[in-house]
Short mmCIF file of C-alpha atoms and ligand atoms in Angstrom, two decimals:
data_model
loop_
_atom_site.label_atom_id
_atom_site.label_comp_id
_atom_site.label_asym_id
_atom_site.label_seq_id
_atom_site.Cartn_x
_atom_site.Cartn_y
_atom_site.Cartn_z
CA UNK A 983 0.00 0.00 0.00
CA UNK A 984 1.36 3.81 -0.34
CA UNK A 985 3.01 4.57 2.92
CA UNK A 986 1.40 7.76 2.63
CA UNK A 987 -1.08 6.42 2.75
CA UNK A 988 -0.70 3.51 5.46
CA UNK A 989 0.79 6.28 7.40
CA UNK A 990 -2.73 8.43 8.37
CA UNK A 991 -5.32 5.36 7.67
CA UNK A 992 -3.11 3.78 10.89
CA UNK A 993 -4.80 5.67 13.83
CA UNK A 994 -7.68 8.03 13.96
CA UNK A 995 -7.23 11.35 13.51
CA UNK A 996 -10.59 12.87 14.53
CA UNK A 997 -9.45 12.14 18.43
CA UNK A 998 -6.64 14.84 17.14
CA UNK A 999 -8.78 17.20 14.62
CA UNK A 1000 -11.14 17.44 18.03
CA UNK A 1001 -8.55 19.55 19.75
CA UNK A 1002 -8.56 21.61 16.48
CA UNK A 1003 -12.02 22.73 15.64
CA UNK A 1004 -12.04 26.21 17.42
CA UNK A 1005 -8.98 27.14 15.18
CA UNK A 1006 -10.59 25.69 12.33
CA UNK A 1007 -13.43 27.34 12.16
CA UNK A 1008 -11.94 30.94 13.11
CA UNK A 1009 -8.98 30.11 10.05
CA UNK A 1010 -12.62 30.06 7.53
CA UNK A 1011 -13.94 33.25 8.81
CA UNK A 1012 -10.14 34.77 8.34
CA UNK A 1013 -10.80 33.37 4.73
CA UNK A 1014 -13.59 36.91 4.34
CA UNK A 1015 -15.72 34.57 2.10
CA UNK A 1016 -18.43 35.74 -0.06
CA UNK A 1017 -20.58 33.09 -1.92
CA UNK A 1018 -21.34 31.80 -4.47
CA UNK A 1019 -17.77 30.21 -3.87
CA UNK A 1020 -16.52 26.62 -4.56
CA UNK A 1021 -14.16 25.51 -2.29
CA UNK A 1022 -11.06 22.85 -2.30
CA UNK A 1023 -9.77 21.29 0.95
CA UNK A 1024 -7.16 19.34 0.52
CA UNK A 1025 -5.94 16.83 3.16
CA UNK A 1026 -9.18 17.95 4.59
CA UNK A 1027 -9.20 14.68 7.30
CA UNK A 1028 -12.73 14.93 8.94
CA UNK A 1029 -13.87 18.81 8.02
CA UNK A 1030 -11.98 20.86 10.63
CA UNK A 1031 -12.24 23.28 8.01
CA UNK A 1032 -14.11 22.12 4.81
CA UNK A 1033 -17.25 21.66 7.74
CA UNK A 1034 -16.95 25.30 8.76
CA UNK A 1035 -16.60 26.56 5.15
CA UNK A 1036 -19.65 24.51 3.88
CA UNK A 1037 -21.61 26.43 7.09
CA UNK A 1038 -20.79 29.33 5.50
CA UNK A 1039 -22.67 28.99 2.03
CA UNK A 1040 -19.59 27.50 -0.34
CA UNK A 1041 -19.67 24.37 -2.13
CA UNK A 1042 -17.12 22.68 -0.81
CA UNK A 1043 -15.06 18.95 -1.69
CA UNK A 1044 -13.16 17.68 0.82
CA UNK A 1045 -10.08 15.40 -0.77
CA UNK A 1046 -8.05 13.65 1.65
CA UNK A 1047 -5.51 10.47 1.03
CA UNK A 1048 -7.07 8.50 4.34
CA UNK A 1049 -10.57 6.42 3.47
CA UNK A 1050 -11.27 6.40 7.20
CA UNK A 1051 -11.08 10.32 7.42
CA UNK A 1052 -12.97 10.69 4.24
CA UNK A 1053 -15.75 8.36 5.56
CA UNK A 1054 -15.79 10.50 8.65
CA UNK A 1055 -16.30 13.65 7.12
CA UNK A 1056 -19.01 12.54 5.26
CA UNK A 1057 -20.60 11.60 8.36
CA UNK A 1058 -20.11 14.79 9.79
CA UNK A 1059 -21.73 16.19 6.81
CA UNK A 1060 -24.66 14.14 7.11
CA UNK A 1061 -25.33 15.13 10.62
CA UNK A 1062 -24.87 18.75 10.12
CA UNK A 1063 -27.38 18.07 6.78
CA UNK A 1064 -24.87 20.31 4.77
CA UNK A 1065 -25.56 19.09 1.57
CA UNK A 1066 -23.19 20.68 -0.66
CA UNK A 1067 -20.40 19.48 1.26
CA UNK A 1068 -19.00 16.61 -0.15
CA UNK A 1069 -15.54 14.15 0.75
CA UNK A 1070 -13.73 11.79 -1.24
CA UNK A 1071 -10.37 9.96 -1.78
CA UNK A 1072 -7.69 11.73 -3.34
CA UNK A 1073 -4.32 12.12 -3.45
CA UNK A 1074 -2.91 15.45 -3.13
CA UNK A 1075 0.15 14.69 -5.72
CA UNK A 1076 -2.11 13.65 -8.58
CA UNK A 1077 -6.06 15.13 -8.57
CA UNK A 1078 -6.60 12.79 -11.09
CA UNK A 1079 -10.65 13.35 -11.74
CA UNK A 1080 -10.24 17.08 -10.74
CA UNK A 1081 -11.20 19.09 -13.77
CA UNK A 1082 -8.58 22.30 -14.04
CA UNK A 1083 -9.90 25.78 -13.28
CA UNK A 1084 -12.78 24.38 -10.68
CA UNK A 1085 -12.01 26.65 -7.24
CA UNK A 1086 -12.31 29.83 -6.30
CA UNK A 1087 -10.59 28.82 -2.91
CA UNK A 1088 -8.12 25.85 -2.50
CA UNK A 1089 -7.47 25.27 1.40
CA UNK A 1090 -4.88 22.89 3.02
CA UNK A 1091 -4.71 23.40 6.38
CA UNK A 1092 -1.96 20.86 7.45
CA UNK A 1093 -2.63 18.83 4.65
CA UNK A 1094 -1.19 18.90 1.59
CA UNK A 1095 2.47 19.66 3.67
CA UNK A 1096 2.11 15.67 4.20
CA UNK A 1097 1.75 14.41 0.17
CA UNK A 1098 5.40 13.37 -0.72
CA UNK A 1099 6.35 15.34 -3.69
CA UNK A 1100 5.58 18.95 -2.37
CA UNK A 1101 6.55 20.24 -6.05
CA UNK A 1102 3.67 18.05 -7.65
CA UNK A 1103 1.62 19.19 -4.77
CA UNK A 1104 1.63 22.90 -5.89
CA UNK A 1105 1.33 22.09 -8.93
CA UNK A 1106 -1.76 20.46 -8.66
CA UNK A 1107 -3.21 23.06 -6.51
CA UNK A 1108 -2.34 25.82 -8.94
CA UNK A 1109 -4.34 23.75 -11.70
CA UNK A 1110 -7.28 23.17 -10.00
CA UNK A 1111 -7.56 26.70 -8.89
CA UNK A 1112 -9.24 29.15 -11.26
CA UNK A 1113 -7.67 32.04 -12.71
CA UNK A 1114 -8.32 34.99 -9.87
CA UNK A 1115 -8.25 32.79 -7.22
CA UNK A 1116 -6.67 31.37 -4.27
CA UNK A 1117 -4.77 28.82 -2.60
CA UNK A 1118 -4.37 29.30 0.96
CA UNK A 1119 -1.84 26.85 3.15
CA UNK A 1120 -1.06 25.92 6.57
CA UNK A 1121 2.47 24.74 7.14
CA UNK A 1122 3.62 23.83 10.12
CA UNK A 1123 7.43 25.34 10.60
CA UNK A 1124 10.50 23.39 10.97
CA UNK A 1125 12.90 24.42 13.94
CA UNK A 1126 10.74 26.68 15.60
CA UNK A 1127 10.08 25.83 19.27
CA UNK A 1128 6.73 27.80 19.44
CA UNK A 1129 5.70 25.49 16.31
CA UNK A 1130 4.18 22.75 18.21
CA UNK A 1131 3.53 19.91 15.76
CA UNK A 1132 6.70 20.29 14.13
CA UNK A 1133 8.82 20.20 18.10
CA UNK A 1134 6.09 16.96 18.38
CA UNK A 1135 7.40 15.19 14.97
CA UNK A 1136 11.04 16.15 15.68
CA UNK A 1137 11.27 14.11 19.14
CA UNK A 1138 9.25 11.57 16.96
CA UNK A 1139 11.81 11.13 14.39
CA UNK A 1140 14.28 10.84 16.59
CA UNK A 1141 13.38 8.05 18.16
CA UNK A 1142 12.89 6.18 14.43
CA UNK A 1143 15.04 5.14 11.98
CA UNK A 1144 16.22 7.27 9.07
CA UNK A 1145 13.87 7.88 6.56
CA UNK A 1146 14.40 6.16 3.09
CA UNK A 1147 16.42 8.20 0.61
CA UNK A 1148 14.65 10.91 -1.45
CA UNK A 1149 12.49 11.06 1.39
CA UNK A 1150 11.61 15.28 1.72
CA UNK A 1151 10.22 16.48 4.99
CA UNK A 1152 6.94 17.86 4.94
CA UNK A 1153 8.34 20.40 7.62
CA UNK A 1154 10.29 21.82 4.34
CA UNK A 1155 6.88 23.50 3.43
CA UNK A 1156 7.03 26.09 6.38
CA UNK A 1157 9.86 27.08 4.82
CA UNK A 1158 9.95 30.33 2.67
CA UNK A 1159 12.50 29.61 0.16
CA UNK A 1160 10.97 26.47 -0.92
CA UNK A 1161 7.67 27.94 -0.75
CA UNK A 1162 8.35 30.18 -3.25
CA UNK A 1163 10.42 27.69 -5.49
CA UNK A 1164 7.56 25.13 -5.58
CA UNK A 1165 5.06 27.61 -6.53
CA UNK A 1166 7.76 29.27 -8.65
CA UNK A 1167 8.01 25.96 -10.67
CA UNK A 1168 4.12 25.62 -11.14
CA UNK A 1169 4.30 29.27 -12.78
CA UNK A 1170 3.57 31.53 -10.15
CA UNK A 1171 5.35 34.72 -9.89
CA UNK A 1172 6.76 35.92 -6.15
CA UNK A 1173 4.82 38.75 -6.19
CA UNK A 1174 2.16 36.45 -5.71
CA UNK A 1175 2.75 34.62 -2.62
CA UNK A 1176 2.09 36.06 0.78
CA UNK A 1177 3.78 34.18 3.60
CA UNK A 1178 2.58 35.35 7.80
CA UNK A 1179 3.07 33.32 10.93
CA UNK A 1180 -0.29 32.85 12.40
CA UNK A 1181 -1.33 30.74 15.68
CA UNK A 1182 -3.32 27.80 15.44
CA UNK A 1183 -4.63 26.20 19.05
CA UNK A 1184 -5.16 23.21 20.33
CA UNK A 1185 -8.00 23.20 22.98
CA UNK A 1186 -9.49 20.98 25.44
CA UNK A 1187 -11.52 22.16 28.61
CA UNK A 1188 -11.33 18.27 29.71
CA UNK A 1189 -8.04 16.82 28.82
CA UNK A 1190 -5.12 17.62 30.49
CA UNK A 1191 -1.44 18.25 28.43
CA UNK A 1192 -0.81 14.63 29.19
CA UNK A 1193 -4.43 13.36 27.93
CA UNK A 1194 -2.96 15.23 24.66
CA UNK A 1195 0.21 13.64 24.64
CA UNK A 1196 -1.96 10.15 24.85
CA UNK A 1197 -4.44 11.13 22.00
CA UNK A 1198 -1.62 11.71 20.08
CA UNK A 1199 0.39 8.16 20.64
CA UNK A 1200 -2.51 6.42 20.17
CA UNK A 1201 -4.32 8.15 17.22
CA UNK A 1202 -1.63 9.87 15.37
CA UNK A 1203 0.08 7.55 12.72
CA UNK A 1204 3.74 9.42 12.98
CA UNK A 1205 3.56 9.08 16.68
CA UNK A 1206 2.30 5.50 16.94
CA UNK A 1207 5.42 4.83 14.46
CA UNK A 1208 7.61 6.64 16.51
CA UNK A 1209 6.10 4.62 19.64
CA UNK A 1210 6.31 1.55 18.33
CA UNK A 1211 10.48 1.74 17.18
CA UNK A 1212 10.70 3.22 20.14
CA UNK A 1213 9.14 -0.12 21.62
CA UNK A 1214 12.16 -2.01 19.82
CA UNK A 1215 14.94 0.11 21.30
CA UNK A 1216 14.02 -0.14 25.04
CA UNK A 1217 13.48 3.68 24.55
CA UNK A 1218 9.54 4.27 25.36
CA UNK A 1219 10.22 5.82 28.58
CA UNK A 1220 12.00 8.70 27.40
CA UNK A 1221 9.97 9.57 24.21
CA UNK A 1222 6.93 9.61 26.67
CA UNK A 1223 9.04 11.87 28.73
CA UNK A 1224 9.79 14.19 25.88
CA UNK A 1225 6.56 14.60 24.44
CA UNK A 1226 5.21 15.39 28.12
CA UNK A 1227 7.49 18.03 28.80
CA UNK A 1228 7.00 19.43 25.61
CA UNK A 1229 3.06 19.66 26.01
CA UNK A 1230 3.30 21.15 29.54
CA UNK A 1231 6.01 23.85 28.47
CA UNK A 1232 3.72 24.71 25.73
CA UNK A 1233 0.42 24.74 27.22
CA UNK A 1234 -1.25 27.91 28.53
CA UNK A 1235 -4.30 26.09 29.98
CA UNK A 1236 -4.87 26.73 33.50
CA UNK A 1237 -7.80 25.04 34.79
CA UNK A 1238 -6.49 21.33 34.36
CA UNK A 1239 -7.64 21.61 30.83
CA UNK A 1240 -5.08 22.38 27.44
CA UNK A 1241 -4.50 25.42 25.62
CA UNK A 1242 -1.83 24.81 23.45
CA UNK A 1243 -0.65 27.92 20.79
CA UNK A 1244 1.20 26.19 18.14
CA UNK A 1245 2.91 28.84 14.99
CA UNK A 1246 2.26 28.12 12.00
CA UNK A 1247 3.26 29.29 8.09
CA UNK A 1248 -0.23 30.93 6.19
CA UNK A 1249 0.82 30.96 2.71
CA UNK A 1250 -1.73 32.38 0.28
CA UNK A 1251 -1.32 32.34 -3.38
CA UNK A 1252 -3.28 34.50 -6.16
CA UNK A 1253 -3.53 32.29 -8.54
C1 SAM B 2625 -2.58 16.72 10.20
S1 SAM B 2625 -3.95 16.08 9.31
C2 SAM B 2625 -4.92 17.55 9.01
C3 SAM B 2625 -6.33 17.29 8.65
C4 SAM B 2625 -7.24 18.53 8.51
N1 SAM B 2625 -6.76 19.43 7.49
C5 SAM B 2625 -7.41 19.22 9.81
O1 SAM B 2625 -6.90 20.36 9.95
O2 SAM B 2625 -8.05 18.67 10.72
C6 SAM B 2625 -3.20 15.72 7.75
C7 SAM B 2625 -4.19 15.24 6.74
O3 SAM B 2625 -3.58 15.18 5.44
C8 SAM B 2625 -3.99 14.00 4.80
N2 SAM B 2625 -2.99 13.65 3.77
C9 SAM B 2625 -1.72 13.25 3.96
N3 SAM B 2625 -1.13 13.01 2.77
C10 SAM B 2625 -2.06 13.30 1.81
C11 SAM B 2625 -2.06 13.25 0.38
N4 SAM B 2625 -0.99 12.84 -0.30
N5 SAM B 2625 -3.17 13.62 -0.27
C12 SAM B 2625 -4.29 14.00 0.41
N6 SAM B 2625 -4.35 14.04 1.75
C13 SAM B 2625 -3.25 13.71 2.45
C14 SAM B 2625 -4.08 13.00 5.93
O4 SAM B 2625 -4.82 11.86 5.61
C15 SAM B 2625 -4.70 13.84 7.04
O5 SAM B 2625 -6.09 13.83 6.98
#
């Protein structure tokens, strides 16, 4: 099977996209939509943020690599009877089926920074996107200790093996330089990319840093990886360790809940 694949159909991660829905929703209203509006979103897992667009009046397809994710979304659409809200299977490198020209608004919020060749990636998304429009991203940002996800994958990998050659880090996409290269390649000019940090939380009001920290190694394929080589090496103890410290430096919550801030890269292209 594609590992890419393999890699977010392993866990579940709606027990993770539940910590991010308040962030979701106020990234959309950022967005300053007016519809009529179709609307991309691209590794969209469960709807953190197609769901929230959809509420807003835009016809919206969800894509996403993960069957399990896709299935949930549509779920979630069901319930919330938004009926031009639709998800399917895709892969982000190849939107084979995607006719060019059909967005106003392509979204990847986390997404898209996890398909393996980042320069098809952009490529894609500057195909499917119609002329006038946009392409908005959230990367997460390599190196940066207020970058939360990125600190979380870092003390991951370390505990793994090497990745196979060729392999490119998705971290590479909160980077400017090959921001601006990727979409360079798919035509777009400079001038046309806007990079910002922006914050993205993750909230609970019942979990505690260390509840997170558990979501996360059970639900969240690169951390159940990174748990289970871990497992091999005699080495458990101190990944647990390193993830906890990391969530309770990082959180903000006070009342036994979480309130994590994590910085990420908003990228928006006019297409
Ligand atoms: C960190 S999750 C973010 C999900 C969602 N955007 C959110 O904010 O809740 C990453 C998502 O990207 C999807 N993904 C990873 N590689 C992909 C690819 N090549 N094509 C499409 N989706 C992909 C995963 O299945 C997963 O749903």
């Amino acid at each position: 099977m594609n590992p890419n694949k393999a890699l977010w159909e392993k866990g579940d991660f709606t027990e993770i996209a539940a910590l991010m829905r308040q962030s979701g929703e106020a990234l959309v209203e950022s967005l300053e939509i007016t519809t009529p509006l179709r609307a991309l979103d691209l590794g969209c897992g469960d709807g953190t943020t197609a769901v929230p667009l959809a509420r807003l009046g835009a016809d919206v397809v969800g894509i996403d690599i993960a069957k399990n994710l896709v299935d949930a979304g549509n779920i979630r659409a069901a319930k919330a009877g938004l009926r031009r809200l639709t998800f399917q299977e895709g892969d982000a490198c190849n939107l084979q089926g995607v006719d060019d020209d059909s967005f106003d608004v392509t979204l990847s919020v986390f997404g898209a920074m996890f398909a393996p060749k980042p320069f098809d990636v952009a490529s894609e998304m500057v195909r499917v996107t119609k002329p006038g429009g946009r392409i908005v991203m959230g990367n997460w940002i390599p190196n940066d200790p207020t970058s939360f996800v990125s600190q979380l994958l870092k003390i991951s990998a370390s505990f793994m093996p090497p990745p196979p050659e060729g392999f490119v880090s998705p971290m590479t996409w909160g980077v400017e330089a090959h921001i601006v290269e990727r979409f360079g390649q798919a035509g777009v000019p400079r001038e046309r990319i806007s990079m910002e940090r922006d914050t993205y939380s993750f909230t609970s009001t019942d979990k505690s840093p260390a509840d997170v920290i558990e979501s996360f190694r059970r639900f969240y394929g690169p951390t159940m990886n990174a748990f289970e080589a871990a497992q091999k090496s005699g080495t458990v103890e101190a990944l647990h360790g390193q993830l906890l410290e990391l969530a309770n430096a990082q959180n903000k919550g006070t009342d036994g809940g979480t309130s994590i801030p994590a910085t990420f890269m908003r990228v928006t292209v006019r297409v």
